[in-house]
Coordinates of C-alpha atoms in Angstrom, one line a residue:
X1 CA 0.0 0.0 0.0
X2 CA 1.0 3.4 -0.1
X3 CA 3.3 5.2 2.5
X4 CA 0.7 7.5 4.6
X5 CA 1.8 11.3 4.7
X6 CA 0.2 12.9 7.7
X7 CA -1.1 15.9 7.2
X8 CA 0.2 19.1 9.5
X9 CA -2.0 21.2 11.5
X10 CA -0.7 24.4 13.4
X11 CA -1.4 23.5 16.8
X12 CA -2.2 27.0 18.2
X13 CA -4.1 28.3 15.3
X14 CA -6.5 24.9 15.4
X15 CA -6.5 24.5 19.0
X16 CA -7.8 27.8 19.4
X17 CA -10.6 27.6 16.6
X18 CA -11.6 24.1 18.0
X19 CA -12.5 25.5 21.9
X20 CA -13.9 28.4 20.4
X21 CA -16.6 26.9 18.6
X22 CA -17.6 25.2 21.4
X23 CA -19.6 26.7 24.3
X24 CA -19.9 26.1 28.0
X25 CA -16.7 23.8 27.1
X26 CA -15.6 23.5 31.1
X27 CA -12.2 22.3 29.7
X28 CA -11.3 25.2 27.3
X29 CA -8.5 26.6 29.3
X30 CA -5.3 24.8 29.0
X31 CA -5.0 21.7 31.2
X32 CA -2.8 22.5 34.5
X33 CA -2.2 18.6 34.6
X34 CA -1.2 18.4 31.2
X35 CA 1.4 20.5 31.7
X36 CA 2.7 18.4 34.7
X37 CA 3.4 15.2 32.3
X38 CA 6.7 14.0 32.0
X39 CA 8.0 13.6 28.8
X40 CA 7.4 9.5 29.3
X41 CA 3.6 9.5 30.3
X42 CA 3.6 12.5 27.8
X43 CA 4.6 10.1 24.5
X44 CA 2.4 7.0 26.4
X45 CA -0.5 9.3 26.1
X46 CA -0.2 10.1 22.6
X47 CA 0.4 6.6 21.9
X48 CA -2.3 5.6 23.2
X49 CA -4.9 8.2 21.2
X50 CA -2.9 8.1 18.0
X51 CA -3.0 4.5 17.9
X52 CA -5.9 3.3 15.3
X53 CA -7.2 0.4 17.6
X54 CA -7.8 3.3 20.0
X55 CA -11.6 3.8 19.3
X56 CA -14.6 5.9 20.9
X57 CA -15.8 3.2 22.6
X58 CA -12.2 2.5 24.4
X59 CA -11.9 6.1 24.8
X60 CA -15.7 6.4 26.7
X61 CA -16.7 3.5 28.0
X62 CA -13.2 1.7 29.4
X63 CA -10.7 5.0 30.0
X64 CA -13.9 6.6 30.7
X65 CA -13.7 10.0 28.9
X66 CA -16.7 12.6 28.9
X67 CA -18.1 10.8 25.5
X68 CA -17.6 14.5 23.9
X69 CA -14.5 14.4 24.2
X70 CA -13.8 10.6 23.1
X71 CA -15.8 11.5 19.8
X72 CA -13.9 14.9 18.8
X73 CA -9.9 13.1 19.9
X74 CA -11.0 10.6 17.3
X75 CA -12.6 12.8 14.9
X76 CA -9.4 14.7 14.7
X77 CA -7.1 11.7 14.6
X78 CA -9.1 9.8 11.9
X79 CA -9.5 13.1 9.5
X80 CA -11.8 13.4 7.1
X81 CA -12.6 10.6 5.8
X82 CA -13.9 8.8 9.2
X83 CA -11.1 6.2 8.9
X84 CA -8.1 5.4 10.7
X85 CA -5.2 4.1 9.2
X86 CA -5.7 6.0 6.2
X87 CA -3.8 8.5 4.4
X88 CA -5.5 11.9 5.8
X89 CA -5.2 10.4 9.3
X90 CA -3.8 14.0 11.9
X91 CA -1.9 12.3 14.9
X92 CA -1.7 14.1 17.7
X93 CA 2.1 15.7 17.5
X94 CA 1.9 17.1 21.0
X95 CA 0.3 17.3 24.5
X96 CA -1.0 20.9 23.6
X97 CA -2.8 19.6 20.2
X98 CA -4.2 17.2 22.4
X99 CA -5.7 19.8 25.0
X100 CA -7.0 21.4 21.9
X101 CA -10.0 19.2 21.5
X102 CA -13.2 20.0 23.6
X103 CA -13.6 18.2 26.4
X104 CA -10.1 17.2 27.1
X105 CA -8.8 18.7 30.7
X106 CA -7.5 17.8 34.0
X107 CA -9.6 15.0 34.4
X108 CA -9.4 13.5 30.6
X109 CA -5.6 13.2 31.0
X110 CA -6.0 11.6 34.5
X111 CA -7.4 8.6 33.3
X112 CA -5.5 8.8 29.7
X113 CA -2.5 9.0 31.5
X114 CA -3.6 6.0 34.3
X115 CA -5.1 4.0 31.2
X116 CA -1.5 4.3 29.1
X117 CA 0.2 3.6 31.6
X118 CA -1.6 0.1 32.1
X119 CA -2.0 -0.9 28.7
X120 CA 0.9 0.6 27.1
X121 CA 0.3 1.1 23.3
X122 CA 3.3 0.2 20.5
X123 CA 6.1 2.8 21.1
X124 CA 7.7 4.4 17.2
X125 CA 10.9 3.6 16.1
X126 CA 12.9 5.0 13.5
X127 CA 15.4 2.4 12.2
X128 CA 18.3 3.7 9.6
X129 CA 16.5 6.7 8.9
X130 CA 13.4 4.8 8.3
X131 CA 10.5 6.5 10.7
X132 CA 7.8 3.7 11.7
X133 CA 4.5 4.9 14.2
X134 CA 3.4 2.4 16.8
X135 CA 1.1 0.6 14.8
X136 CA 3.4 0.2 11.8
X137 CA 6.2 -1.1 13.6
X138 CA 3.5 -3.5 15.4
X139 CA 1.7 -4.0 11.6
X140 CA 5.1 -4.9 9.7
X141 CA 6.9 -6.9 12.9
X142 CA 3.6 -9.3 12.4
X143 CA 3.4 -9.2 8.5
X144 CA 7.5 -10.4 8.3
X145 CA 6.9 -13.0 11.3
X146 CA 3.8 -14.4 9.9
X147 CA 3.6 -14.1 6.0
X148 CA 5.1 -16.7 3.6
X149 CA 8.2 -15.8 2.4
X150 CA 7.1 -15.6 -1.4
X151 CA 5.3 -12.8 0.1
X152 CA 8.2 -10.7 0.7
X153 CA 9.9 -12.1 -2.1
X154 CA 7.5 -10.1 -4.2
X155 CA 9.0 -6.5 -2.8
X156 CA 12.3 -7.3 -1.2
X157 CA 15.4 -8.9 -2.7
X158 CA 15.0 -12.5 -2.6
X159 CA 18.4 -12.3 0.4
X160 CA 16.7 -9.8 2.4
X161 CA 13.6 -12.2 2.1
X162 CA 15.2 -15.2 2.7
X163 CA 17.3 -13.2 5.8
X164 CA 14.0 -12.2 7.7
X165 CA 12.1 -15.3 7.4
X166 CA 15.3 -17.2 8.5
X167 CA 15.5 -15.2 11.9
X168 CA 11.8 -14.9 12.2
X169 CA 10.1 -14.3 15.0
X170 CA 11.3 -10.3 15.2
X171 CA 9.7 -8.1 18.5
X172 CA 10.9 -5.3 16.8
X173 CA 11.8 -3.3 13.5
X174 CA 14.9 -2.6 14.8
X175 CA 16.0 -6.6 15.0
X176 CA 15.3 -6.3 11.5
X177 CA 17.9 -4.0 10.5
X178 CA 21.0 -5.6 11.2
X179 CA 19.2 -9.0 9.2
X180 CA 22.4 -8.8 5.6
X181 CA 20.4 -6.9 3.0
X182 CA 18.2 -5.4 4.9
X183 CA 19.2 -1.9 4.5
X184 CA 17.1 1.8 3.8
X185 CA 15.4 0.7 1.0
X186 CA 13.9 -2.3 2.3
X187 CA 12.9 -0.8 5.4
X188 CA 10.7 1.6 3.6
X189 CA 9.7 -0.9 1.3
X190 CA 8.5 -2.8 4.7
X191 CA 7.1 0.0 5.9
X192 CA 5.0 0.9 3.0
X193 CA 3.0 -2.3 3.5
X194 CA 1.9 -1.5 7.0
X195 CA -1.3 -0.6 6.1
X196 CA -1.8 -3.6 4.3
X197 CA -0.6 -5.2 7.3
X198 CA -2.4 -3.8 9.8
X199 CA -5.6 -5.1 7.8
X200 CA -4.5 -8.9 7.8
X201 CA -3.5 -8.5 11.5
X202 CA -6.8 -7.0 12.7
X203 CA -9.0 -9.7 10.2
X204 CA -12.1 -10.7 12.6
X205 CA -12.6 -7.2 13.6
X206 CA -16.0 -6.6 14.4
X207 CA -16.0 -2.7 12.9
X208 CA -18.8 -1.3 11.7
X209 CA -18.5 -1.8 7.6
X210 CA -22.0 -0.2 6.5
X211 CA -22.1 2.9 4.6
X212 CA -22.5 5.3 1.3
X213 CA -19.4 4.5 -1.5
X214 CA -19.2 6.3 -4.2
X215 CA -23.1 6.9 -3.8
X216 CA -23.9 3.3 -3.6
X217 CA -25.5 2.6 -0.1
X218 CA -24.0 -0.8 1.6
X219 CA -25.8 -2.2 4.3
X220 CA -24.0 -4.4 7.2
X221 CA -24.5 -8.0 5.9
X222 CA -23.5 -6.9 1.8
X223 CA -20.5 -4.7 3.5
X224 CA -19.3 -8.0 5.1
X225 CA -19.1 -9.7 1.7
X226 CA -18.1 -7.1 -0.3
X227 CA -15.1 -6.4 1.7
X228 CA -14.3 -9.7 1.8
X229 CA -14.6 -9.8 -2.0
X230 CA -12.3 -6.8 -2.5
X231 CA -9.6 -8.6 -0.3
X232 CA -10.0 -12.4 -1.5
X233 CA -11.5 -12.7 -5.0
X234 CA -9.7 -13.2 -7.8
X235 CA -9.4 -10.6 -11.0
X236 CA -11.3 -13.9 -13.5
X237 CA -14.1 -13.9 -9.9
X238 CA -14.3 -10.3 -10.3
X239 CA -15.0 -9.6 -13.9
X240 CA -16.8 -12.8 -14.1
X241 CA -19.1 -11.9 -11.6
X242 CA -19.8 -8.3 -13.6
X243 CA -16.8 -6.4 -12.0
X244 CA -15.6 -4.0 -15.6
X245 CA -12.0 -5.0 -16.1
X246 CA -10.2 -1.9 -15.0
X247 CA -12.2 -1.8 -11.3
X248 CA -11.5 -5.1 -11.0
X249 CA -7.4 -4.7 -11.7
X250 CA -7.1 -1.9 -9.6
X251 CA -9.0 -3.7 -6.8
X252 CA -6.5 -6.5 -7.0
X253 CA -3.4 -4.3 -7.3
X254 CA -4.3 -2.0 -4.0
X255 CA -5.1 -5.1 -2.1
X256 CA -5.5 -5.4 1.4
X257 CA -8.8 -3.5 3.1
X258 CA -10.0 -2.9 6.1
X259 CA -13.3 -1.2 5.2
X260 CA -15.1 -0.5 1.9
X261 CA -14.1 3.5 2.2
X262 CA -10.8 2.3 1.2
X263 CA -11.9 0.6 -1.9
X264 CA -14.1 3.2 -3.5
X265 CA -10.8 5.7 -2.3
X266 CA -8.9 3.8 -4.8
X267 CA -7.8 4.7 -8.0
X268 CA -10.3 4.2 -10.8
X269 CA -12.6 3.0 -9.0
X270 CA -15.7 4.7 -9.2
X271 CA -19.8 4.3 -8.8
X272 CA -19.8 1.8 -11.3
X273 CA -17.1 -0.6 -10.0
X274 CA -18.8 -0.3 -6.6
X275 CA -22.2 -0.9 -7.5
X276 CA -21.1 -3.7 -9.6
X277 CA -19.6 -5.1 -6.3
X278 CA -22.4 -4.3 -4.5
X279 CA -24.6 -6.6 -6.8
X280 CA -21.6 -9.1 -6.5
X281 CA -21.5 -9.0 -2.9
X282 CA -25.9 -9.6 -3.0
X283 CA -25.7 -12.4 -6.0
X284 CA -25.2 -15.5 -3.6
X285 CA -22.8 -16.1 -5.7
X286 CA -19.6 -15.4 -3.3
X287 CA -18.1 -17.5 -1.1
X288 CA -18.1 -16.5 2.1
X289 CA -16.8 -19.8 3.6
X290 CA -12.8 -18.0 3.1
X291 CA -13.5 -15.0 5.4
X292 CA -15.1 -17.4 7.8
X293 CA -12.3 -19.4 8.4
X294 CA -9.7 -16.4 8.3
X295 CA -11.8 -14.9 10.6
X296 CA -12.0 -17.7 13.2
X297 CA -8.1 -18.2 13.1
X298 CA -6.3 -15.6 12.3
X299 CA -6.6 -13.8 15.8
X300 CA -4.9 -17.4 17.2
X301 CA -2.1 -17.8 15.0
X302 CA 0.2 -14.9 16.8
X303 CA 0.5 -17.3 20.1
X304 CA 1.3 -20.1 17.9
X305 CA 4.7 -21.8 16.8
X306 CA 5.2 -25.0 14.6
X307 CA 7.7 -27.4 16.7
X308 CA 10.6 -28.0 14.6
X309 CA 14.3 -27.7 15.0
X310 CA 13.5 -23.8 15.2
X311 CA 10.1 -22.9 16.1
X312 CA 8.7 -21.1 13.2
X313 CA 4.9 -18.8 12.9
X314 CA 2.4 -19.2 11.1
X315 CA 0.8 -17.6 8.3
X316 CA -2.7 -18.1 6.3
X317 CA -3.0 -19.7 2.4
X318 CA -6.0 -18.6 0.1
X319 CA -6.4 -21.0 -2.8
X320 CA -9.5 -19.5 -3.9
X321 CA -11.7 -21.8 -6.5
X322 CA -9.1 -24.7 -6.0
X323 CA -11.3 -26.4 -3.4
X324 CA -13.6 -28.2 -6.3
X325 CA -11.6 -31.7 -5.5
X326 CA -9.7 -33.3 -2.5
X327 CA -6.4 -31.9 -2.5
X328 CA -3.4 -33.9 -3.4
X329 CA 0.1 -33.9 -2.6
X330 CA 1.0 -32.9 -6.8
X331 CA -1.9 -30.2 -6.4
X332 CA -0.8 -28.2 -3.3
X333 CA 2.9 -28.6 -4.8
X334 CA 1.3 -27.0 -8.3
X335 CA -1.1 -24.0 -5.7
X336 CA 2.1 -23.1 -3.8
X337 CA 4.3 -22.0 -6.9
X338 CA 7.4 -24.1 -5.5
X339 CA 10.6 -23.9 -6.7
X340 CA 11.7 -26.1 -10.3
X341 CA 12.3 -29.2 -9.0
X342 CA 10.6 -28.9 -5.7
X343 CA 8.7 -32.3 -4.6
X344 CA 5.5 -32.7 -1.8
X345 CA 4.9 -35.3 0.7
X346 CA 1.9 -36.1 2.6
X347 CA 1.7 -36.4 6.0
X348 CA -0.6 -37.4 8.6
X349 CA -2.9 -34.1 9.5
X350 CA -2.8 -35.4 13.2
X351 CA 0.7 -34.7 13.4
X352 CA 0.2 -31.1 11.9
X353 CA -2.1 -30.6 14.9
X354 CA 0.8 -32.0 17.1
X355 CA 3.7 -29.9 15.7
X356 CA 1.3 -26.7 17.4
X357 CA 3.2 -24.9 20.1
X358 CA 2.2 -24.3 22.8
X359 CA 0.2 -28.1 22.0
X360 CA -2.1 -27.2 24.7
X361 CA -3.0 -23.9 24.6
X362 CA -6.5 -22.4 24.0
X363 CA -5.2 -21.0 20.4
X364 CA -4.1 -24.2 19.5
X365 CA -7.6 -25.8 20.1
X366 CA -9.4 -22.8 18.6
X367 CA -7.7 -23.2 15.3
X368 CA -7.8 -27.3 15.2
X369 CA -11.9 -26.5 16.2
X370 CA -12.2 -24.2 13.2
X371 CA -10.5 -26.7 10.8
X372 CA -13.0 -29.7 12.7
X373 CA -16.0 -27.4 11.6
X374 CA -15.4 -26.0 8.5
X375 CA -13.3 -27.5 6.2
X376 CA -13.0 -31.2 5.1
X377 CA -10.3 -33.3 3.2
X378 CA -7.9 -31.7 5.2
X379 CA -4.3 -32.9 4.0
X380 CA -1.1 -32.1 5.3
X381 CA 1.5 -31.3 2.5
X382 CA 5.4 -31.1 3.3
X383 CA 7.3 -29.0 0.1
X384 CA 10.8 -29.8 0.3
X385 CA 13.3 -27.8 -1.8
X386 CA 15.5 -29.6 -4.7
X387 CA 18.8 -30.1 -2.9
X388 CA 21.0 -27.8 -5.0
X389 CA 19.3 -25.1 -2.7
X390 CA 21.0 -24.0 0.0
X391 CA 18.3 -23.5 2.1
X392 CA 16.9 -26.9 1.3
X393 CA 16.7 -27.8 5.0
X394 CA 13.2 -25.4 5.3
X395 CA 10.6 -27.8 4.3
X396 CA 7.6 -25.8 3.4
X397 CA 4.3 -27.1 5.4
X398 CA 0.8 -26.4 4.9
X399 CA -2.0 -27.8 6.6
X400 CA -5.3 -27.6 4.0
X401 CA -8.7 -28.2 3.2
X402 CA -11.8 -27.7 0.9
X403 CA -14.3 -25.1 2.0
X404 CA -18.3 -25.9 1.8
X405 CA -17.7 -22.9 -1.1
X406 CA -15.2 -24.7 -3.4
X407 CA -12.1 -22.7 -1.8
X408 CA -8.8 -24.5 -0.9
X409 CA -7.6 -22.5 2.6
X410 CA -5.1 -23.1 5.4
X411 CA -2.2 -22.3 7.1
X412 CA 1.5 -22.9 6.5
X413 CA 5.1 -22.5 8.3
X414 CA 8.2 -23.7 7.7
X415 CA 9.8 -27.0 9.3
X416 CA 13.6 -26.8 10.2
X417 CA 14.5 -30.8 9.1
X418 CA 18.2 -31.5 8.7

């Protein structure tokens, strides 16, 4: 996705104009507490708001903000468009631009400052030059430890690639940067799929999706599917389902979403793209089986290691439309776009389940319930390298099956075997 450029406010001339508009505001002096922060509980504070799973309803009903003022720190954060991450998001820069917003005083920064302090929010980093927010450095540490390395393949050099996903799992960006190759340019490249990221991380979120796009009205239940449409369908599902060619490639190409405003903010798409998804998305046609499953494991994989000879994460496979048949050893190997020369083994599914670490924690029975209930002919495939690779000791294994919509889905790691 594209790098976000935040957009600069002057602090004085906005704070001002904000408290001014307001009457009876019983907060529209500057905060005396405020200005007793220490520079820690000062950056905790703005972590906290600034962060974009920091909502109204986490501001109101659990920090316990004056619900004023919950609603105008996030209408201010989120810009204009509503929608935070996004690309007109306005972070609060300092304590002051903070104490702008109506509402916010003495008592609004007690309990921000209690609250950050007891759930402290991803802190920035700036590795070689390279400037990431919380929620990017969170977004891309959990995209490089949990995405198939074909993945970063497809924007890194194939060493830096190779470099990351062989000293996987990262707590940090800045772990990253001594990985060989992994220099300036590949830290921005990193960073400029954080928003992407961040949508694949937070997949099962329960926001609400309903809305006007483009002047085509979604409600909650054709939201759902569309978004799940724009983020899983593939460019032959799209125009074969009455997507025009050119909405449909620029769907694909500025893939992933978290909400439909971000599709009808892209790039040639228009009304007619998004009411052709719209009727898409109301067909019956779609399966919604895919999102179903991601949605069911994906918030367990984080906790989750595959027990080999170095404990590797996981990441999610979408096959979609390859579910027709009972997967096979020779058609997982063809899905997976191995190596030349690259062969597949089956294994036992049970051992899969075994290979889970921690084996018996409540992830690792939510995601082997999920497979139990929704998918069947679940196989599990070992890819193994051609030995004239050097890395030919990471055997590539996916655990798969067929959805009740025809989709082939799972999860894969890799499996240290010398």
């Amino acid at each position: 996705m594209s790098l976000r450029h935040f957009a600069v406010l002057s602090v004085a001339v906005a704070g001002c104009a904000i408290s001014a508009d307001v009457p009876n505001d019983p907060d529209a002096t500057p905060s005396v507490y405020a200005a007793t922060l220490s520079p820690s509980d000062s950056a905790a504070v703005l972590a906290l708001v600034n962060y974009p799973g920091t909502d109204v309803d986490l501001l109101d009903t659990q920090v316990g903000l004056d619900s004023r003022a919950a609603r105008g720190i996030i209408a201010h954060r989120n810009g204009a468009d509503g929608i935070a991450p996004s690309s007109d998001d306005v972070p609060f820069t300092t304590i002051a631009d903070l104490d702008a917003i109506p509402y916010v005083g003495d008592s609004a920064f007690t309990k921000l400052t209690a609250w950050a302090d007891a759930h402290p929010q991803p802190a920035p980093e700036t590795v070689e030059g390279v400037a990431f927010a919380g929620w990017e450095s969170q977004s891309v540490v959990w995209g490089v430890n949990n995405l198939d390395r074909s993945v970063l393949d497809g924007f890194l050099d194939a060493r830096a690639a190779t470099g990351l996903v062989a000293k996987r799992p990262f707590t940090s960006v800045a772990q990253m940067g001594p990985v060989a190759y992994v220099g300036t340019a590949a830290l921005r490249a990193l960073h400029d799929h954080a928003q992407a990221w961040w949508a694949l991380m937070r997949a099962g979120s329960t926001a609400d999706l309903a809305g006007v796009f483009d002047g085509v009205s979604f409600d909650e239940p054709t939201a759902e599917v569309a978004l799940q449409i724009a983020n899983l369908a593939t460019q032959a599902q799209l125009t074969g389902n009455g997507v025009n060619a050119t909405g449909a490639t620029k769907i694909v190409a500025a893939r992933s979403y978290t909400t439909l405003a971000a599709v009808a903010a892209v790039g040639g798409v228009g009304t007619a793209t998004m009411r052709e998804l719209h009727d898409y998305a109301t067909s019956g046609t779609w399966s919604t089986c895919t999102g179903d499953f991601i949605a069911a494991v994906a918030p367990h994989l984080p906790p989750l290691l595959f027990l080999s000879e170095s404990d590797r994460p996981f990441d999610i496979v979408v096959f979609p439309g390859a579910g027709t048949s009972a997967p096979t050893a020779a058609s997982v190997l063809a899905l997976v776009d191995a190596e030349a020369g690259s062969t597949a083994l089956l294994r036992s599914p049970d051992d899969y389940f075994t290979a889970l670490e921690p084996e018996d924690s409540p992830d690792a029975a939510a995601v082997q319930a999920a497979y139990g209930a929704q998918l069947t002919d679940v196989v599990y495939v070992a890819v193994f390298k051609p030995e004239s690779d050097p890395y030919n000791a990471e055997v590539d294994v996916y655990l798969v099956g067929r959805t009740a919509c025809g989709d082939l889905v799972g999860i894969h790691a890799i499996s240290i075997e010398t």
